[in-house]
Coordinates of C-alpha atoms in Angstrom, one line a residue:
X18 CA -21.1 5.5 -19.4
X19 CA -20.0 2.2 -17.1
X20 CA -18.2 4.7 -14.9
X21 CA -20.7 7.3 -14.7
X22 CA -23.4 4.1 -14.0
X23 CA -20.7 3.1 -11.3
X24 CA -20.7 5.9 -10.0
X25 CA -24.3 7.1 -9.4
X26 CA -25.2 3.8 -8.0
X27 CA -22.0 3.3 -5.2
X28 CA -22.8 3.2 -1.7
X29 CA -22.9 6.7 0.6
X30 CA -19.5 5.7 2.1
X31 CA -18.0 5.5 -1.7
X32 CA -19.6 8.8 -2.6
X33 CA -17.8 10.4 0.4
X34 CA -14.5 9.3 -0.2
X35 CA -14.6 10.4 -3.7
X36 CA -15.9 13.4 -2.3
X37 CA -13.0 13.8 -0.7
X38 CA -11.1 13.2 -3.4
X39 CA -12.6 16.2 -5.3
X40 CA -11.9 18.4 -2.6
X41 CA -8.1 17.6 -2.4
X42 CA -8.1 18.2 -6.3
X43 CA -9.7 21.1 -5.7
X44 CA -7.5 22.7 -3.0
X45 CA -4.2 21.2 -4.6
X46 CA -5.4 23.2 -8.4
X47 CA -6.6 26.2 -6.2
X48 CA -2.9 26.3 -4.9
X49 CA -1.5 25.7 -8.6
X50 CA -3.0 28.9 -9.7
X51 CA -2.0 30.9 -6.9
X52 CA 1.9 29.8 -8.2
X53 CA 0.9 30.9 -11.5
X54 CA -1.1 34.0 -10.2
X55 CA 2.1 34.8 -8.0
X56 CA 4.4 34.6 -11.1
X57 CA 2.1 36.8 -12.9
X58 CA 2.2 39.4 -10.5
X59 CA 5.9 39.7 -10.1
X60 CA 8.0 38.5 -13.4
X61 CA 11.3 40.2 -11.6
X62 CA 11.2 37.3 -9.0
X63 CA 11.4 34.0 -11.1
X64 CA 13.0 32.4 -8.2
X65 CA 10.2 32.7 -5.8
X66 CA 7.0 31.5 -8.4
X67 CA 9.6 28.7 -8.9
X68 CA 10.3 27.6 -5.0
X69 CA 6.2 27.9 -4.3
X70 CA 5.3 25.9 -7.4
X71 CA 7.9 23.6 -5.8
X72 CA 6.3 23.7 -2.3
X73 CA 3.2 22.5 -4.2
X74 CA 4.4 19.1 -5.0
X75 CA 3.2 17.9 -1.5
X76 CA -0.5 18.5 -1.5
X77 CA 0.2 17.2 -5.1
X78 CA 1.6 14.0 -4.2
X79 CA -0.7 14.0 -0.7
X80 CA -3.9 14.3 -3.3
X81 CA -2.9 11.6 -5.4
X82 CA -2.0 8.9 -2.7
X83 CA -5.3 10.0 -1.7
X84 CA -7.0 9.1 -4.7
X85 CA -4.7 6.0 -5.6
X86 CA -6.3 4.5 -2.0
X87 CA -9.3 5.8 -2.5
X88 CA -9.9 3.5 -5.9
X89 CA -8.0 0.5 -4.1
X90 CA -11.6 0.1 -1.6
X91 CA -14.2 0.9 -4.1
X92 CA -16.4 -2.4 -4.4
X93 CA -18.4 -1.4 -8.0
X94 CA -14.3 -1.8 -9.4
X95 CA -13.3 -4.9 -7.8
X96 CA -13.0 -8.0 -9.7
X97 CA -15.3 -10.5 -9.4
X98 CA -16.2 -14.0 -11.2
X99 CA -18.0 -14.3 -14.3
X100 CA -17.6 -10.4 -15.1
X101 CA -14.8 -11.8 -17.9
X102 CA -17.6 -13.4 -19.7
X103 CA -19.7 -10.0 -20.2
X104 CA -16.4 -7.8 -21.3
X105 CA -15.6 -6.9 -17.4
X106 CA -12.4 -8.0 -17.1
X107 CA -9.6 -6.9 -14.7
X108 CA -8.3 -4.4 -17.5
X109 CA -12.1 -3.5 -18.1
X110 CA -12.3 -2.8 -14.4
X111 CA -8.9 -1.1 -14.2
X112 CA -10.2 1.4 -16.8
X113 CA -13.0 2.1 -15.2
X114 CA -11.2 2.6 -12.0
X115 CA -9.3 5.6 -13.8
X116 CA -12.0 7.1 -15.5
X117 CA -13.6 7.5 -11.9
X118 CA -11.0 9.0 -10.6
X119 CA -10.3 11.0 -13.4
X120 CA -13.6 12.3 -12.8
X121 CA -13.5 13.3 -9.4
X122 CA -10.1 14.9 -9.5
X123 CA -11.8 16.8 -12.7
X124 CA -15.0 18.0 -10.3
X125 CA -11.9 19.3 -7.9
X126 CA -10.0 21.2 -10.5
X127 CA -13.4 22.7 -12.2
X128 CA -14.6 23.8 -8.2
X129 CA -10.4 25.6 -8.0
X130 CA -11.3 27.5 -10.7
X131 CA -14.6 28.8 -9.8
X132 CA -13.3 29.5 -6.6
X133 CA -10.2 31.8 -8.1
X134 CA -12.4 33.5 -10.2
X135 CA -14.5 34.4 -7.6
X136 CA -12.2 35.7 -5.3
X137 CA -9.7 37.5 -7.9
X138 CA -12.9 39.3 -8.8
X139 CA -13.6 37.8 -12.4
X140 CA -17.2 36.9 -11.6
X141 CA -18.5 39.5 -9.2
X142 CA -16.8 42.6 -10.3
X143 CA -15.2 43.5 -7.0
X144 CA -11.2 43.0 -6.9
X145 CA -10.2 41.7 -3.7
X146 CA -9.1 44.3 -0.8
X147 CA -6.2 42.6 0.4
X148 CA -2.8 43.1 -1.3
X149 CA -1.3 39.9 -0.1
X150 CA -4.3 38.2 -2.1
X151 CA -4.7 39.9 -5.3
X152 CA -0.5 39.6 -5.6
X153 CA -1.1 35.8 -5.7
X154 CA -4.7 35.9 -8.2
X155 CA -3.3 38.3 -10.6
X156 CA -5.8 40.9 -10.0
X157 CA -6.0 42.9 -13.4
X158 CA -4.0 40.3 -15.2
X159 CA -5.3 38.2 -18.1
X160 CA -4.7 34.4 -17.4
X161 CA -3.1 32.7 -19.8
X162 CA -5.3 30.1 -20.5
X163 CA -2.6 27.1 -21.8
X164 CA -0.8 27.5 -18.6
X165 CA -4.7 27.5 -16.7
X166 CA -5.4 24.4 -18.4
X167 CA -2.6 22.7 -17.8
X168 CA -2.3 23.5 -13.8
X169 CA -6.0 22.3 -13.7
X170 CA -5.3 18.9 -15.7
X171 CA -2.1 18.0 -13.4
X172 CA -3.8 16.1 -10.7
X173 CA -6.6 14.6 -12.6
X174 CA -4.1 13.1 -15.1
X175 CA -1.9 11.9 -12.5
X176 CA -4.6 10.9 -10.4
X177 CA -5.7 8.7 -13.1
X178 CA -2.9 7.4 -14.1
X179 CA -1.2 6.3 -10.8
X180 CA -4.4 4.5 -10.6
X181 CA -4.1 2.4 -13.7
X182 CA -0.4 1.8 -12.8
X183 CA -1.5 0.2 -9.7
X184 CA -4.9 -1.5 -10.0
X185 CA -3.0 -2.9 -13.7
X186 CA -4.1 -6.6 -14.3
X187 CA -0.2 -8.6 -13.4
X188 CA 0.6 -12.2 -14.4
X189 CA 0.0 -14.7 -12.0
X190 CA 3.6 -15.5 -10.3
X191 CA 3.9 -19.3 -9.6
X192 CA 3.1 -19.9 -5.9
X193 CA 5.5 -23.2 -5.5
X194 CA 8.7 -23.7 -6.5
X195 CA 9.6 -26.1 -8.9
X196 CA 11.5 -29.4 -8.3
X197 CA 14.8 -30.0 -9.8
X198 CA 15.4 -30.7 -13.7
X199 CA 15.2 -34.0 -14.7
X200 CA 14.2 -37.2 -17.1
X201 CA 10.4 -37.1 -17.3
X202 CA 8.1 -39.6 -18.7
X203 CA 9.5 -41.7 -21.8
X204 CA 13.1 -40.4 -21.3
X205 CA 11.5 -36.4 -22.1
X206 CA 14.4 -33.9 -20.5
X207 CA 12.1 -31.5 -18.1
X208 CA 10.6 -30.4 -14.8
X209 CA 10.2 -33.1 -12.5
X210 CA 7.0 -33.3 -10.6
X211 CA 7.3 -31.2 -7.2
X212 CA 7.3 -33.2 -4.4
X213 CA 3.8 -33.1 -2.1
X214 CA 3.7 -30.8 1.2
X215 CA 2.7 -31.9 4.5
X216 CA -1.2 -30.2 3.6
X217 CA -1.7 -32.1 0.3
X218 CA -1.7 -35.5 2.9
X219 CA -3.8 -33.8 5.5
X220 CA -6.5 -32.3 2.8
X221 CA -6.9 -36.3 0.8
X222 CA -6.1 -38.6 3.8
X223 CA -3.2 -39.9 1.8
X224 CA -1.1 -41.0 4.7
X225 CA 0.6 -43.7 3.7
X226 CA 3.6 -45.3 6.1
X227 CA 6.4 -46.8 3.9
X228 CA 8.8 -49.5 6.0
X229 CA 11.8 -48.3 4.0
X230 CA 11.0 -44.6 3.4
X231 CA 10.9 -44.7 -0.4
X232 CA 8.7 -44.7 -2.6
X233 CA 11.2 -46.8 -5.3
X234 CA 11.9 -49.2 -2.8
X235 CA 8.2 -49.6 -1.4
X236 CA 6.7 -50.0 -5.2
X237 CA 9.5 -52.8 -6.0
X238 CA 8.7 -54.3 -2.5
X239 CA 5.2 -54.8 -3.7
X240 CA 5.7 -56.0 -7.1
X241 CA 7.6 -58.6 -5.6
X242 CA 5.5 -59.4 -2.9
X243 CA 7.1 -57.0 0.5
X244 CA 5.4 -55.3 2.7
X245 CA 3.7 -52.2 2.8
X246 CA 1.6 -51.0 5.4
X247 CA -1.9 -50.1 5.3
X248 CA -3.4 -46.8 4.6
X249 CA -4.9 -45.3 7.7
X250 CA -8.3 -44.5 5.9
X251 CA -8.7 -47.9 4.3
X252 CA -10.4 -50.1 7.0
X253 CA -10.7 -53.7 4.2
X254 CA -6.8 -54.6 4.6
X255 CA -6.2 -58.0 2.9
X256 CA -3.3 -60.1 4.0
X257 CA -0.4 -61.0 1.4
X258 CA 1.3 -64.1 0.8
X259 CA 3.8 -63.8 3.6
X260 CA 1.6 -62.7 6.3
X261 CA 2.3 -58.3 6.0
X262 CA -0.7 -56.4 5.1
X263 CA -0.8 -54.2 1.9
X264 CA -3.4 -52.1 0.7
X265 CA -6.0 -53.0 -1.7
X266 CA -5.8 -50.2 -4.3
X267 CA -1.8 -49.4 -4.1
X268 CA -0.2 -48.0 -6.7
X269 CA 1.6 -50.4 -9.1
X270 CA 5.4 -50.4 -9.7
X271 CA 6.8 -47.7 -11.4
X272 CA 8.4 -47.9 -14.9
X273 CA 12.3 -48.7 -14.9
X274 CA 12.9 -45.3 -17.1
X275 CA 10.9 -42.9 -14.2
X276 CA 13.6 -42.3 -11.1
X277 CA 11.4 -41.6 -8.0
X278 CA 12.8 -39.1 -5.6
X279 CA 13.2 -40.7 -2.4
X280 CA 11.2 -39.3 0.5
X281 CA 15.3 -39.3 2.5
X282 CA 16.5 -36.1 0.2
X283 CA 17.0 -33.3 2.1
X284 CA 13.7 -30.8 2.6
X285 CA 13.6 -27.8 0.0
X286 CA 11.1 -24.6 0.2
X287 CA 8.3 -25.9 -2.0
X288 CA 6.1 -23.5 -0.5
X289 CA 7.3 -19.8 -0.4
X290 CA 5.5 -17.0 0.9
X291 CA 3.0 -15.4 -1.7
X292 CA 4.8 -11.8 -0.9
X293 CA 7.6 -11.3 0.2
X294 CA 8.6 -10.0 4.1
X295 CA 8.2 -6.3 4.2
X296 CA 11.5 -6.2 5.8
X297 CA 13.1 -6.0 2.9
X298 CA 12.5 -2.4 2.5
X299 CA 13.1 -2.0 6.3
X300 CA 17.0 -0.9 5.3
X301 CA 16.3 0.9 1.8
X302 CA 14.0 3.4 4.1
X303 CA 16.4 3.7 6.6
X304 CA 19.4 4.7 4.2
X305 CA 16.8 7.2 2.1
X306 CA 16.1 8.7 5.9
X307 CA 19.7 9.2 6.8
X308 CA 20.2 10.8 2.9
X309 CA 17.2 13.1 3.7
X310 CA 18.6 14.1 7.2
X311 CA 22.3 15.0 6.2
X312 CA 20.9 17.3 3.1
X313 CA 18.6 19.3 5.6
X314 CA 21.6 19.2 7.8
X315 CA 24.2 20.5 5.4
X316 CA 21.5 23.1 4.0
X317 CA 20.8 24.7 7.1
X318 CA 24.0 24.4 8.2
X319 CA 25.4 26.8 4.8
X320 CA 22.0 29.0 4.7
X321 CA 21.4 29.3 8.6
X322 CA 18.2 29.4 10.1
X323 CA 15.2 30.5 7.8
X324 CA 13.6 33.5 10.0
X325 CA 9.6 34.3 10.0
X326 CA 8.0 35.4 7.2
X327 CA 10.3 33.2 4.5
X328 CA 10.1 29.9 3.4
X329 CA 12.6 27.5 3.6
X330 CA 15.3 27.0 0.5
X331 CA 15.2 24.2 -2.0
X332 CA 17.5 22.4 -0.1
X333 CA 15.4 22.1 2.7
X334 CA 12.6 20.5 0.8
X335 CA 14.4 17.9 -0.9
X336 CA 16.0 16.8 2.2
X337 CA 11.9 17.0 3.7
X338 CA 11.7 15.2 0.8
X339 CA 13.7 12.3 1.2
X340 CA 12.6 11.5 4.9
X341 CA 9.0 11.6 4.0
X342 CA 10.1 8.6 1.2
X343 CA 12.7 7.0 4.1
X344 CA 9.6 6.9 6.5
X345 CA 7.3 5.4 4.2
X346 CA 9.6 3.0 2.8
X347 CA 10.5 1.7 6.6
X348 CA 7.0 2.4 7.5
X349 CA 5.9 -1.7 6.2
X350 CA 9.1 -3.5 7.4
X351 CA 8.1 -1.1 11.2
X352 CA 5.2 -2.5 11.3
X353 CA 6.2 -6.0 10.7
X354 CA 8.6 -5.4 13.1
X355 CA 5.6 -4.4 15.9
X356 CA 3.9 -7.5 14.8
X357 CA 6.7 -9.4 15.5
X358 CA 7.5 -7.7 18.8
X359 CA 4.0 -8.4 19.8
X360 CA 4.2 -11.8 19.9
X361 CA 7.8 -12.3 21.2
X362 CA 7.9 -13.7 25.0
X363 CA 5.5 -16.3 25.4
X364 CA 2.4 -14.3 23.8
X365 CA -1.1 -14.8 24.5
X366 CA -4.1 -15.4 22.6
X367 CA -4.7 -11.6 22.5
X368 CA -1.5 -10.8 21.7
X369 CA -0.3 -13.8 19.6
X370 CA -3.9 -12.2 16.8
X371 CA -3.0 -9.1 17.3
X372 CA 0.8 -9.5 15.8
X373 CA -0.6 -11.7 13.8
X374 CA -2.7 -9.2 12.0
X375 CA -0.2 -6.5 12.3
X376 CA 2.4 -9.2 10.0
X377 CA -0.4 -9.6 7.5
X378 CA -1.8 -6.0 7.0
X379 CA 1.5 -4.4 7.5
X380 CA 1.4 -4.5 3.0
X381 CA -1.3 -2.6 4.0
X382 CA -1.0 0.2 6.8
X383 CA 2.6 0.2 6.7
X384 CA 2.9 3.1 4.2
X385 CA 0.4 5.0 5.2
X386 CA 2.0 5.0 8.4
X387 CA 5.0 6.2 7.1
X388 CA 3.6 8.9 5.7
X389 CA 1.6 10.1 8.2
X390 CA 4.8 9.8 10.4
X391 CA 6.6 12.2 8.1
X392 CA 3.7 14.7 8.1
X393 CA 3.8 15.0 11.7
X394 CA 7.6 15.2 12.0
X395 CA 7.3 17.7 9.4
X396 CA 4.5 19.6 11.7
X397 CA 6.4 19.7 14.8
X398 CA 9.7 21.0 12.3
X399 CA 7.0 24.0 11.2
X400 CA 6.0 24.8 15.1
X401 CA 9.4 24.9 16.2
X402 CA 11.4 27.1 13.7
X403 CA 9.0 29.0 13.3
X404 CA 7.6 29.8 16.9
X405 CA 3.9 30.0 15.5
X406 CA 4.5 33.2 13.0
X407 CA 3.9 30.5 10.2
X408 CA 5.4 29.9 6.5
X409 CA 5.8 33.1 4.3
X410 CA 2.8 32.0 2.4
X411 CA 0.1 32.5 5.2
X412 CA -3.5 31.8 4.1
X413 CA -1.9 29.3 1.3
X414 CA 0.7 28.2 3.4
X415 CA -1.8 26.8 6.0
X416 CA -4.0 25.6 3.4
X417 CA -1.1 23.5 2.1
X418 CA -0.3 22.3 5.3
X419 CA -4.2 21.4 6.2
X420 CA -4.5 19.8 2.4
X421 CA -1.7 17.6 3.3
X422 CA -2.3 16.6 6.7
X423 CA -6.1 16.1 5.7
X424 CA -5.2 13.5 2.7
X425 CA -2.6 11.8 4.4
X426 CA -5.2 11.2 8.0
X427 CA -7.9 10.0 5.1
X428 CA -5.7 7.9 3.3
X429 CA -4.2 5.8 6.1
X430 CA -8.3 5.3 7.3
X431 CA -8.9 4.1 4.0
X432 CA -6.3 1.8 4.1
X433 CA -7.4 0.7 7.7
X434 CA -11.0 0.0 6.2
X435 CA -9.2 -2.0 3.3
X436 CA -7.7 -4.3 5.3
X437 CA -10.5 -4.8 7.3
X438 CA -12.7 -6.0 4.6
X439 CA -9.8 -8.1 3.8
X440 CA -9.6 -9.8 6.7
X441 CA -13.6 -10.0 7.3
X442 CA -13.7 -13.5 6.3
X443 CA -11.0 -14.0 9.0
X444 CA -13.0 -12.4 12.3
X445 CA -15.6 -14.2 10.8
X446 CA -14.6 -17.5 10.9
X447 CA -13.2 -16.5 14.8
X448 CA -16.9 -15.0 15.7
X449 CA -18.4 -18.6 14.3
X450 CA -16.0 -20.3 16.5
X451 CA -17.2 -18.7 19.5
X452 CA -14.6 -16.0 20.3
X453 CA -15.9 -13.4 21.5
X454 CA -16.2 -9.9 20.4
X455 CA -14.3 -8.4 23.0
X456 CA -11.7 -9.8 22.8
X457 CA -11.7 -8.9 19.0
X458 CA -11.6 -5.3 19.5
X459 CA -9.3 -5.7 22.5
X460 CA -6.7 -6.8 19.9
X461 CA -7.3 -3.9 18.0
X462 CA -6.6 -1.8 20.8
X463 CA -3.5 -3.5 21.6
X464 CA -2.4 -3.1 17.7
X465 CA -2.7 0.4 17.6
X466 CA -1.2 1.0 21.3
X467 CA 2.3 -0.6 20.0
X468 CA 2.2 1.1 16.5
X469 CA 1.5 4.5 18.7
X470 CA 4.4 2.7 21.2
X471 CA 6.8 2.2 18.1
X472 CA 6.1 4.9 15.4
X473 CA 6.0 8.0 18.6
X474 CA 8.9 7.7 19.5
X475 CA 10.1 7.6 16.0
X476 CA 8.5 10.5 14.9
X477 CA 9.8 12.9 17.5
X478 CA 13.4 11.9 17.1
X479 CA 13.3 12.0 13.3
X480 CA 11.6 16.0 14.2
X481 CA 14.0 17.0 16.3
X482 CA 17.3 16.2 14.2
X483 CA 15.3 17.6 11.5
X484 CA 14.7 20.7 13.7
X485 CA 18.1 20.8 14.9
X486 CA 19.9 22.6 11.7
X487 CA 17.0 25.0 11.3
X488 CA 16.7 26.1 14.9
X489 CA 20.5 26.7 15.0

């Protein structure tokens, strides 16, 4: 009932994007039965149901990244404070979160099966004049209704699912690093205290200037009456007995048993990133891309050149496969790399925030890039083998194509609207402090002219070694 609440009182921009969530379910389970109407229609050819079941893995997969960003921006999911207290808690939330999406997919799938109905003739009587058609719906078949049921159930489950894997509540990771082992208070063996960063004394004032550099030496120094110079905050210093100033609320001597670390010991990371670079990925992607291209290459090389009117073997898709997964794997550490590329040779203000934004949101857009890099790659593959005469699917086959292009465009704009309502505080703070709002969207022009500068290029080499085995 929280869900269905949820849902009925979201915004007009929510409503849409789970609207178009229901229509990717909807075309993906429309496809499914087609498969299954297919392999109905002609149980001597196992083989072929089996390679267009296979060929519906993408809009599968396209639908359910769709969804998966889709429950990542809704606001009536997000946690919030004080929602613990009433039973809303981030696994509360996460549940909800599912059940949404579960329920949109579930719209999708009931709206695919309308739709077959309709057009195989169940509703209305009239079987369909087209043999191309009524070979895929089974015209004059009985549909198994377990194999119906379970076609239809696929994406919402997995919908649903890959949702509560990734909005899942995660243990809080430690966000500084802790200091060497050692003898604590009273001689008790364990973590010594971390040693404070450079922002810890600019957020109290605490700069204190020790003659010697240590804090063991300075606190013996004033037990036995040295010098120790004044805080730069405390304007009452009082004099002490041999003429050097010492503040009036030091600290007193440490205990003989506590060793101080001196302030002299070399500098260790106390402060590590919260997430770690997105160039880490940069060469997994890169070795999954070359996999992908040398199995499309040594498939088309032993099966030759696919001609018009059949699709391409199994080969073929799992090297497709494999470079759609290289691109968005690289597709994070790429756009790093922009970011980084953007500020490199004495940068600007406008170009020094907009790399900066680019290294923060690259988590973000990076993957979505990826993938819509591998889409289009894929698309100019499509247009070149085939010279325009299309898969052998037709009607489906373009309606695969359009499902997948559709979700991937939709997801990467969700993503782009995600990250800017996580960085709102951010270009607020910029707008209070008199920048103006040209220059703002000036450096959003400049970030997506060098990710259209870096991921082009990209895209049209990948599609033309792809191309190459297949046009041979």
């Amino acid at each position: 009932m929280l869900a269905l609440r949820l849902t009925r009182t979201a915004h007009l921009a929510v409503h849409l994007r789970r609207l178009l969530v229901a229509l990717a379910s909807a075309g993906t389970g429309f496809l499914l039965l087609c498969a299954l109407g297919h392999a109905l229609s002609h149980p001597d050819v196992p083989g072929a149901s089996a390679l267009r079941l296979a060929w519906c893995a993408a809009p599968l997969a396209a639908a359910v990244y769709l969804a998966v960003a889709v429950a990542r921006t809704d606001p009536g999911t997000r946690p919030r404070s004080g929602l613990s207290a009433i039973g809303l808690g981030p696994g509360r939330l996460m549940a909800v979160s599912a059940t949404t999406t579960a329920l949109s997919a579930a719209l999708g799938s009931v709206a695919a099966l309308l739709a077959f109905l309709y057009l195989r003739g169940s509703l209305t009587g009239r079987p369909p004049s087209d043999r191309v058609a009524a070979d895929a719906l089974a015209v004059g078949q009985s549909l198994p209704a377990p194999a119906v049921l379970t076609l239809l159930v696929l994406v919402p489950a997995l919908a649903s699912a890959a949702v509560a894997h990734t909005l899942r509540p995660r243990d809080p990771r430690p966000t500084t690093a802790t200091a060497p082992r050692g003898y604590g208070r009273f001689g008790a063996y364990g973590w010594g205290k971390a040693r404070e960063t450079f922002g810890a004394y600019g957020r109290f004032g605490a700069r204190v200037a020790v003659t010697a550099g240590s804090r063991a030496a300075g606190a013996a120094r004033v037990g036995a009456g040295g010098a120790l110079q004044t805080q730069a905050s405390d304007p009452r210093p009082s004099p002490s007995a041999d003429g050097a100033t010492q503040t009036l609320d030091a600290a007193p001597p440490a205990p003989a048993d506590t060793p101080q670390t001196p302030d002299t010991a070399p500098d260790t990371p106390t402060e590590p990133t919260p997430r770690p670079h997105n160039t880490t990925a940069l060469p997994w992607g890169i070795a999954v891309l070359t996999a992908g291209l040398t199995v499309e290459t040594y498939t088309g090389n032993a099966t030759g050149a696919p001609t018009p009117g059949t699709a391409p073997s199994a080969g073929v898709l799992i090297g497709w496969a494999l470079t759609a997964l290289g691109l968005a794997l690289a597709g994070p550490g790429l756009t790093h790399l922009c970011g980084r590329l953007l500020q490199a040779a004495r940068p600007g203000a406008l170009r020094l925030l907009a790399g900066r934004v680019l290294m923060e949101e690259s988590h973000r857009i990076g993957r979505p890039l990826g993938v819509v890099a591998a889409v289009a790659a894929a698309a100019y593959v499509t247009a070149t083998v085939y010279d325009g005469d299309g898969p052998a699917f037709g009607p489906l086959g373009t309606l695969g194509a359009v499902l997948v292009a559709g979700c991937t465009v939709a997801t990467l704009l969700t993503a782009a609207v995600e990250a800017r309502h996580a960085r709102a505080d951010t270009t607020g703070a910029l707008l209070r402090l008199g920048a103006p709002p040209a220059t703002l969207r000036a450096a959003a022009a400049v970030r997506a002219a060098a990710l259209l500068a870096l991921f082009g290029p990209l895209v049209l080499v990948v599609a033309v070694l792809a191309a190459l085995p297949l046009d041979s």
